Amino acid sequence: MTVGVIGGGQLGRMLALAGYPLGLDFLFLDPSREAPAGRVAPVVHGAFTDPQLLKWLSRECQVLTFDWENISVEALRKHACGARRARICPPVSALATAQDRVAEKRLFERLGIPTTRWHAVGSRPALERALREVGLPGVLKTRRMGYDGKGQMRIRTHEDALRAWQSLGSVPLIYEEWVPFECEVSIIGARSTRGQTVFYPLNGNVHADGILRVTRAPYGPARWHRTAVDYLTRCLEHFRYAGVLTIEFFVRNGRLIANEMAPRVHNSGHWTIEGCATSQFENHLRSILGLPLGSTRPTGHSAMINLIGEMPAREALLAFEGLHLHEYGKEPRPGRKLGHCTLVEESTTRRDRLARRLLARVAPGVRLP
Ligand code: AMP
């Protein structure tokens, strides 16, 4: 059984590592010769839109999935779908919705999931309307291709908005209210092609400059988890989804406000590799192949810390008792996710104490609330 993966980044690499014990084979498509998945699986190199490569991949594999959500929906529909082609999971409709922040907001509203107030911005007059209707402060984001805080600018004043329009305004934008949240959480769940669903404990996430730095799990009261599972279930059922789906929320006055969704395994779920009975990567594979889903029972209190920009010395990290290190094999670059480490402890007190010590070494500017 061969799984085709479009995108050979660290998520793809961790999918392959989770799939080998199940007896699966992998074929990746990625334009980069340095794609992290290339260290552990065969990669065909070419554009994500290459008609010949997409056709070939969908003939060679039983199922196609993706580890990167900014791939072309048009190219997938045209070249990878059809008779004698592999199934594509998660569904392309979910991918199309997640690629456009406006479509995503409309979906949340349609499904009764609270989200930030927003206004689409395609022109200067639309920007003025957005500022009037949504108010200040806010954040102006590109509708497409935004990730890890890229393509977004915080707006405190009318002048900020005009400056942001100058620098972002050549592409369709969305203006959102700024939410003074108490914390950020995410929920990850999987739905199999047979309709079985499982949900992981809630993740508590700390971002800096729009990039995820730390995840702690299980996080928050049971009430938040129940609400998040309810919202995620609505999305899974809406798409008749297969695979892992993530929704990120702001928590404000005890209410969950959906920020965005990701139709794939998610950075806030990396702790599940060591911190849960079955990882998000394994459950993604099980769900797209119609296999029984694995238990999401946590094995302790986990903290996952991203290693961003430069890699700390391996020896220093491994000297932390109980630390699990994942290096992705990427060239260091400012703001780039190069690896992560996970701690799984018996108590939240011990986990937080160790996580703070680790953070002081690898990301001194990041504070754990
Ligand atoms: P995003 O790319 O939408 O996930 O944004 C990245 C991060 O920027 C979020 O996780 C938040 O920390 C912050 N952020 C984005 N949008 C808002 C908002 N409307 N209000 C407050 N913080 C935001």
Short mmCIF file of C-alpha atoms and ligand atoms in Angstrom, two decimals:
data_model
loop_
_atom_site.label_atom_id
_atom_site.label_comp_id
_atom_site.label_asym_id
_atom_site.label_seq_id
_atom_site.Cartn_x
_atom_site.Cartn_y
_atom_site.Cartn_z
CA MET A 1 0.00 0.00 0.00
CA THR A 2 1.61 3.27 -1.12
CA VAL A 3 0.52 6.66 0.19
CA GLY A 4 1.29 9.63 -2.07
CA VAL A 5 2.03 12.87 -0.26
CA ILE A 6 2.06 16.25 -1.97
CA GLY A 7 4.62 18.28 -0.05
CA GLY A 8 7.68 16.77 1.60
CA GLY A 9 8.14 19.05 4.61
CA GLN A 10 8.50 18.03 8.24
CA LEU A 11 4.83 17.06 8.45
CA GLY A 12 5.26 14.65 5.53
CA ARG A 13 8.42 13.29 7.06
CA MET A 14 6.64 12.56 10.36
CA LEU A 15 3.75 10.95 8.42
CA ALA A 16 6.21 8.55 6.77
CA LEU A 17 7.90 7.77 10.09
CA ALA A 18 4.47 6.94 11.57
CA GLY A 19 3.45 4.86 8.57
CA TYR A 20 6.41 2.48 8.27
CA PRO A 21 5.49 0.40 11.35
CA LEU A 22 2.04 -0.09 9.76
CA GLY A 23 3.72 -1.57 6.66
CA LEU A 24 2.98 1.44 4.41
CA ASP A 25 5.16 2.85 1.65
CA PHE A 26 5.34 6.50 0.65
CA LEU A 27 5.97 8.59 -2.46
CA PHE A 28 6.39 12.35 -2.05
CA LEU A 29 6.13 15.21 -4.52
CA ASP A 30 8.11 18.34 -3.65
CA PRO A 31 10.02 20.91 -5.72
CA SER A 32 12.89 21.13 -3.22
CA ARG A 33 15.95 18.86 -3.31
CA GLU A 34 16.28 19.52 0.44
CA ALA A 35 12.72 18.49 1.36
CA PRO A 36 12.85 16.98 4.91
CA ALA A 37 10.84 13.91 3.81
CA GLY A 38 13.64 13.11 1.34
CA ARG A 39 15.83 11.78 4.17
CA VAL A 40 13.34 9.01 4.94
CA ALA A 41 11.28 8.37 1.77
CA PRO A 42 11.46 8.64 -2.04
CA VAL A 43 10.65 12.12 -3.36
CA VAL A 44 9.88 13.02 -6.97
CA HIS A 45 10.99 16.57 -7.59
CA GLY A 46 8.80 18.94 -9.56
CA ALA A 47 6.18 21.65 -9.26
CA PHE A 48 3.07 20.90 -7.17
CA THR A 49 1.08 21.82 -10.30
CA ASP A 50 3.02 19.55 -12.74
CA PRO A 51 0.28 17.68 -14.70
CA GLN A 52 2.47 14.67 -15.57
CA LEU A 53 3.77 14.21 -12.03
CA LEU A 54 0.32 14.58 -10.43
CA LYS A 55 -1.15 12.04 -12.87
CA TRP A 56 1.73 9.66 -12.27
CA LEU A 57 1.50 10.00 -8.48
CA SER A 58 -2.23 9.37 -8.44
CA ARG A 59 -1.78 6.23 -10.60
CA GLU A 60 1.09 4.85 -8.49
CA CYS A 61 -0.57 5.37 -5.09
CA GLN A 62 -3.72 4.02 -3.45
CA VAL A 63 -4.42 7.31 -1.72
CA LEU A 64 -3.11 10.87 -2.08
CA THR A 65 -2.76 13.29 0.79
CA PHE A 66 -0.88 16.56 1.38
CA ASP A 67 1.29 18.11 4.08
CA TRP A 68 1.08 21.69 2.80
CA GLU A 69 -2.14 23.54 2.26
CA ASN A 70 -1.06 26.11 -0.31
CA ILE A 71 -1.06 23.62 -3.19
CA SER A 72 -3.18 24.27 -6.26
CA VAL A 73 -6.75 23.00 -5.89
CA GLU A 74 -7.25 23.50 -9.65
CA ALA A 75 -4.24 21.34 -10.54
CA LEU A 76 -5.40 18.63 -8.11
CA ARG A 77 -8.94 18.61 -9.50
CA LYS A 78 -7.71 18.59 -13.09
CA HIS A 79 -4.85 16.11 -12.95
CA ALA A 80 -5.14 13.98 -9.83
CA CYS A 81 -8.91 13.31 -9.64
CA GLY A 82 -10.88 10.87 -11.78
CA ALA A 83 -11.32 7.24 -12.74
CA ARG A 84 -8.31 4.97 -12.07
CA ARG A 85 -6.83 7.73 -9.93
CA ALA A 86 -6.08 7.59 -6.21
CA ARG A 87 -8.59 8.95 -3.72
CA ILE A 88 -7.58 12.38 -2.38
CA CYS A 89 -7.93 12.75 1.40
CA PRO A 90 -8.70 15.11 3.07
CA PRO A 91 -11.35 16.22 0.56
CA VAL A 92 -10.31 18.90 -1.91
CA SER A 93 -13.37 20.96 -0.85
CA ALA A 94 -11.91 21.28 2.67
CA LEU A 95 -8.55 22.28 1.21
CA ALA A 96 -10.22 24.94 -0.97
CA THR A 97 -12.06 26.39 2.05
CA ALA A 98 -8.96 26.46 4.26
CA GLN A 99 -6.96 28.26 1.54
CA ASP A 100 -9.24 31.29 1.60
CA ARG A 101 -9.76 33.07 4.93
CA VAL A 102 -13.06 34.51 3.70
CA ALA A 103 -14.44 31.09 2.71
CA GLU A 104 -13.28 29.78 6.08
CA LYS A 105 -15.09 32.55 7.99
CA ARG A 106 -18.27 31.98 5.94
CA LEU A 107 -18.12 28.26 6.76
CA PHE A 108 -17.72 28.91 10.50
CA GLU A 109 -20.71 31.28 10.39
CA ARG A 110 -22.83 28.81 8.40
CA LEU A 111 -22.07 26.04 10.90
CA GLY A 112 -22.83 28.28 13.90
CA ILE A 113 -19.20 28.37 15.08
CA PRO A 114 -18.30 31.74 16.68
CA THR A 115 -15.51 33.52 14.80
CA THR A 116 -13.92 36.98 14.74
CA ARG A 117 -15.85 39.86 13.14
CA TRP A 118 -14.44 40.37 9.65
CA HIS A 119 -14.80 42.18 6.34
CA ALA A 120 -13.39 41.26 2.92
CA VAL A 121 -11.10 43.97 1.52
CA GLY A 122 -10.51 44.18 -2.22
CA SER A 123 -10.26 47.96 -2.68
CA ARG A 124 -9.54 51.20 -0.79
CA PRO A 125 -13.28 51.96 -0.32
CA ALA A 126 -13.76 48.39 1.00
CA LEU A 127 -10.91 49.01 3.47
CA GLU A 128 -12.67 52.17 4.73
CA ARG A 129 -15.96 50.22 5.08
CA ALA A 130 -14.13 47.44 6.95
CA LEU A 131 -12.58 49.91 9.40
CA ARG A 132 -15.97 51.52 10.00
CA GLU A 133 -17.88 48.27 10.46
CA VAL A 134 -15.33 46.14 12.33
CA GLY A 135 -13.54 49.01 14.10
CA LEU A 136 -10.03 49.42 15.52
CA PRO A 137 -7.80 47.70 16.54
CA GLY A 138 -7.69 44.94 13.97
CA VAL A 139 -5.48 42.87 11.74
CA LEU A 140 -5.24 42.97 7.96
CA LYS A 141 -4.39 39.60 6.41
CA THR A 142 -3.96 38.25 2.90
CA ARG A 143 -6.92 35.98 2.11
CA ARG A 144 -4.57 33.35 0.70
CA MET A 145 -1.05 31.99 1.23
CA GLY A 146 -0.68 33.24 4.80
CA TYR A 147 1.02 31.01 7.35
CA ASP A 148 3.24 31.39 10.42
CA GLY A 149 2.23 35.05 10.71
CA LYS A 150 3.25 35.84 7.11
CA GLY A 151 1.00 38.17 5.11
CA GLN A 152 -0.61 39.92 8.06
CA MET A 153 -0.24 43.30 9.75
CA ARG A 154 -1.64 44.55 13.01
CA ILE A 155 -3.73 47.71 12.71
CA ARG A 156 -3.97 50.14 15.63
CA THR A 157 -4.76 53.38 13.78
CA HIS A 158 -6.26 54.56 10.51
CA GLU A 159 -2.71 55.40 9.33
CA ASP A 160 -1.57 51.82 10.07
CA ALA A 161 -4.39 50.58 7.86
CA LEU A 162 -3.32 52.80 4.95
CA ARG A 163 0.31 51.69 5.32
CA ALA A 164 -0.75 48.02 5.47
CA TRP A 165 -2.94 48.51 2.41
CA GLN A 166 0.11 49.94 0.57
CA SER A 167 2.28 46.97 1.43
CA LEU A 168 -0.30 44.14 1.18
CA GLY A 169 -2.97 45.66 -1.05
CA SER A 170 -2.16 44.13 -4.43
CA VAL A 171 -3.89 40.88 -3.41
CA PRO A 172 -7.35 40.19 -1.88
CA LEU A 173 -7.33 40.84 1.88
CA ILE A 174 -9.48 40.33 4.95
CA TYR A 175 -9.75 42.73 7.87
CA GLU A 176 -10.50 41.16 11.27
CA GLU A 177 -11.14 42.59 14.70
CA TRP A 178 -8.19 42.20 17.07
CA VAL A 179 -9.21 39.75 19.82
CA PRO A 180 -7.60 40.51 23.22
CA PHE A 181 -7.65 36.82 24.05
CA GLU A 182 -6.77 35.18 27.38
CA CYS A 183 -5.15 32.26 25.57
CA GLU A 184 -5.09 30.31 22.32
CA VAL A 185 -6.15 26.68 22.00
CA SER A 186 -6.55 24.18 19.18
CA ILE A 187 -8.44 20.96 18.75
CA ILE A 188 -7.27 18.11 16.53
CA GLY A 189 -9.53 15.26 15.47
CA ALA A 190 -9.65 12.57 12.84
CA ARG A 191 -12.54 11.12 10.82
CA SER A 192 -12.00 7.93 8.87
CA THR A 193 -13.42 7.09 5.45
CA ARG A 194 -15.78 4.80 7.42
CA GLY A 195 -17.11 7.71 9.47
CA GLN A 196 -15.35 6.84 12.77
CA THR A 197 -14.13 9.91 14.68
CA VAL A 198 -11.59 10.48 17.46
CA PHE A 199 -10.51 13.71 19.19
CA TYR A 200 -7.29 14.62 20.96
CA PRO A 201 -7.16 16.53 24.24
CA LEU A 202 -7.18 20.31 23.80
CA ASN A 203 -3.85 22.05 23.04
CA GLY A 204 -2.85 25.30 24.77
CA ASN A 205 -0.71 27.27 22.31
CA VAL A 206 1.72 30.15 22.75
CA HIS A 207 2.59 32.14 19.61
CA ALA A 208 5.17 34.88 19.13
CA ASP A 209 5.30 36.95 15.93
CA GLY A 210 2.50 34.78 14.54
CA ILE A 211 4.56 31.56 14.88
CA LEU A 212 3.68 28.72 17.24
CA ARG A 213 6.37 28.43 19.95
CA VAL A 214 4.93 26.13 22.62
CA THR A 215 2.02 23.73 22.97
CA ARG A 216 0.90 22.23 26.28
CA ALA A 217 -1.65 19.42 26.46
CA PRO A 218 -4.08 18.37 27.82
CA TYR A 219 -5.07 22.01 28.40
CA GLY A 220 -8.04 23.91 29.82
CA PRO A 221 -11.33 22.89 31.46
CA ALA A 222 -13.43 19.97 30.15
CA ARG A 223 -16.09 22.50 29.05
CA TRP A 224 -13.68 24.04 26.47
CA HIS A 225 -12.84 20.59 25.17
CA ARG A 226 -16.54 19.65 24.78
CA THR A 227 -17.24 22.89 22.88
CA ALA A 228 -14.19 22.46 20.63
CA VAL A 229 -15.16 18.86 19.84
CA ASP A 230 -18.69 20.00 18.98
CA TYR A 231 -17.36 22.66 16.56
CA LEU A 232 -14.83 20.31 14.99
CA THR A 233 -17.50 17.62 14.55
CA ARG A 234 -19.65 20.10 12.60
CA CYS A 235 -16.75 20.71 10.19
CA LEU A 236 -15.86 17.00 9.87
CA GLU A 237 -19.46 16.10 9.04
CA HIS A 238 -19.92 19.06 6.69
CA PHE A 239 -17.06 17.90 4.45
CA ARG A 240 -17.70 14.15 5.00
CA TYR A 241 -14.07 14.49 5.95
CA ALA A 242 -11.34 11.83 5.91
CA GLY A 243 -8.06 12.54 7.72
CA VAL A 244 -6.94 14.85 10.49
CA LEU A 245 -8.53 18.30 10.82
CA THR A 246 -7.47 21.10 13.19
CA ILE A 247 -9.28 24.24 14.35
CA GLU A 248 -7.43 27.04 16.17
CA PHE A 249 -9.36 29.22 18.63
CA PHE A 250 -8.90 32.35 20.68
CA VAL A 251 -10.35 32.10 24.21
CA ARG A 252 -11.98 35.32 25.37
CA ASN A 253 -14.14 35.52 28.54
CA GLY A 254 -14.31 31.72 28.53
CA ARG A 255 -15.71 31.62 24.95
CA LEU A 256 -14.02 29.83 22.06
CA ILE A 257 -13.71 32.02 18.93
CA ALA A 258 -12.53 30.16 15.82
CA ASN A 259 -9.50 31.73 14.13
CA GLU A 260 -8.73 29.24 11.37
CA MET A 261 -8.73 25.60 10.37
CA ALA A 262 -6.04 23.39 8.86
CA PRO A 263 -7.02 20.32 6.82
CA ARG A 264 -3.94 18.34 7.82
CA VAL A 265 -1.78 17.22 10.69
CA HIS A 266 -0.83 20.27 12.74
CA ASN A 267 2.18 21.66 14.57
CA SER A 268 0.14 21.88 17.79
CA GLY A 269 -0.28 18.08 17.62
CA HIS A 270 3.40 17.10 17.46
CA TRP A 271 3.34 16.23 21.16
CA THR A 272 0.99 13.32 20.34
CA ILE A 273 3.97 11.33 18.97
CA GLU A 274 5.22 10.62 22.50
CA GLY A 275 2.33 12.02 24.55
CA CYS A 276 -0.60 9.94 23.26
CA ALA A 277 -1.40 6.28 22.68
CA THR A 278 -1.66 7.00 18.92
CA SER A 279 -0.07 10.03 17.24
CA GLN A 280 -1.93 12.45 14.98
CA PHE A 281 0.29 11.23 12.13
CA GLU A 282 -0.69 7.59 12.58
CA ASN A 283 -4.38 8.48 12.95
CA HIS A 284 -4.23 10.58 9.78
CA LEU A 285 -2.95 7.54 7.89
CA ARG A 286 -5.43 5.18 9.55
CA SER A 287 -8.31 7.50 8.72
CA ILE A 288 -7.47 8.04 5.03
CA LEU A 289 -6.98 4.28 4.58
CA GLY A 290 -10.27 3.36 6.30
CA LEU A 291 -8.49 1.53 9.13
CA PRO A 292 -9.77 1.53 12.74
CA LEU A 293 -8.62 4.72 14.50
CA GLY A 294 -6.22 4.53 17.43
CA SER A 295 -6.76 5.70 21.00
CA THR A 296 -6.07 9.40 21.66
CA ARG A 297 -5.53 8.77 25.40
CA PRO A 298 -2.72 11.01 26.73
CA THR A 299 0.16 9.24 28.47
CA GLY A 300 1.01 12.24 30.67
CA HIS A 301 1.23 16.04 30.64
CA SER A 302 3.07 17.15 27.51
CA ALA A 303 4.89 20.26 26.37
CA MET A 304 6.13 20.71 22.81
CA ILE A 305 8.64 23.46 22.05
CA ASN A 306 9.44 24.49 18.48
CA LEU A 307 13.08 25.03 17.54
CA ILE A 308 13.03 28.05 15.25
CA GLY A 309 15.71 29.90 13.27
CA GLU A 310 18.79 28.11 14.59
CA MET A 311 19.33 24.65 15.99
CA PRO A 312 20.63 24.47 19.59
CA ALA A 313 23.43 21.97 20.18
CA ARG A 314 22.01 18.45 20.14
CA GLU A 315 24.09 17.45 23.20
CA ALA A 316 22.64 20.27 25.29
CA LEU A 317 19.07 19.34 24.39
CA LEU A 318 19.54 15.62 24.97
CA ALA A 319 21.00 16.36 28.40
CA PHE A 320 17.45 17.29 29.51
CA GLU A 321 16.06 14.21 31.17
CA GLY A 322 13.16 12.70 29.25
CA LEU A 323 13.41 15.10 26.30
CA HIS A 324 12.36 13.78 22.87
CA LEU A 325 14.17 15.55 20.03
CA HIS A 326 12.97 15.82 16.43
CA GLU A 327 15.33 17.46 13.93
CA TYR A 328 13.87 18.04 10.48
CA GLY A 329 17.19 18.30 8.60
CA LYS A 330 16.51 21.82 7.30
CA GLU A 331 19.01 24.62 6.66
CA PRO A 332 18.79 27.25 9.44
CA ARG A 333 17.03 30.49 8.46
CA PRO A 334 15.41 33.18 10.63
CA GLY A 335 11.82 32.25 11.47
CA ARG A 336 12.13 28.74 10.02
CA LYS A 337 10.88 25.70 11.98
CA LEU A 338 13.93 23.42 12.19
CA GLY A 339 12.77 20.91 14.77
CA HIS A 340 10.85 20.46 17.99
CA CYS A 341 11.21 18.79 21.35
CA THR A 342 8.62 17.19 23.57
CA LEU A 343 8.48 16.54 27.30
CA VAL A 344 5.93 14.15 28.78
CA GLU A 345 5.67 14.43 32.57
CA GLU A 346 3.55 13.06 35.40
CA SER A 347 2.33 16.46 36.61
CA THR A 348 1.63 19.86 35.09
CA THR A 349 3.89 21.48 37.72
CA ARG A 350 6.92 19.43 36.76
CA ARG A 351 6.15 19.76 33.04
CA ASP A 352 5.92 23.55 33.26
CA ARG A 353 9.06 23.83 35.37
CA LEU A 354 11.06 21.78 32.83
CA ALA A 355 9.47 23.56 29.87
CA ARG A 356 10.45 26.97 31.33
CA ARG A 357 14.03 25.76 31.84
CA LEU A 358 14.16 24.49 28.28
CA LEU A 359 12.62 27.69 26.90
CA ALA A 360 15.22 29.79 28.73
CA ARG A 361 17.83 27.93 26.65
CA VAL A 362 16.20 27.68 23.24
CA ALA A 363 13.84 30.70 23.08
CA PRO A 364 14.70 33.14 25.90
CA GLY A 365 12.11 35.73 24.74
CA VAL A 366 9.14 33.35 25.00
CA ARG A 367 7.17 33.34 28.28
CA LEU A 368 4.84 30.57 29.44
CA PRO A 369 1.72 32.02 31.10
P1 AMP B 1 -3.10 33.16 11.86
O1 AMP B 1 -2.16 33.12 10.70
O2 AMP B 1 -4.45 33.72 11.52
O3 AMP B 1 -3.20 31.83 12.56
O4 AMP B 1 -2.45 34.14 12.95
C1 AMP B 1 -1.26 33.81 13.63
C2 AMP B 1 -1.32 34.32 15.06
O5 AMP B 1 -1.47 35.76 15.07
C3 AMP B 1 -2.50 33.81 15.86
O6 AMP B 1 -2.26 32.53 16.40
C4 AMP B 1 -2.60 34.89 16.94
O7 AMP B 1 -1.61 34.75 17.92
C5 AMP B 1 -2.33 36.16 16.14
N1 AMP B 1 -3.61 36.66 15.58
C6 AMP B 1 -4.08 36.47 14.34
N2 AMP B 1 -5.30 37.05 14.16
C7 AMP B 1 -5.61 37.63 15.34
C8 AMP B 1 -6.75 38.37 15.80
N3 AMP B 1 -7.79 38.65 15.00
N4 AMP B 1 -6.73 38.80 17.09
C9 AMP B 1 -5.68 38.54 17.91
N5 AMP B 1 -4.58 37.83 17.52
C10 AMP B 1 -4.54 37.38 16.25
#
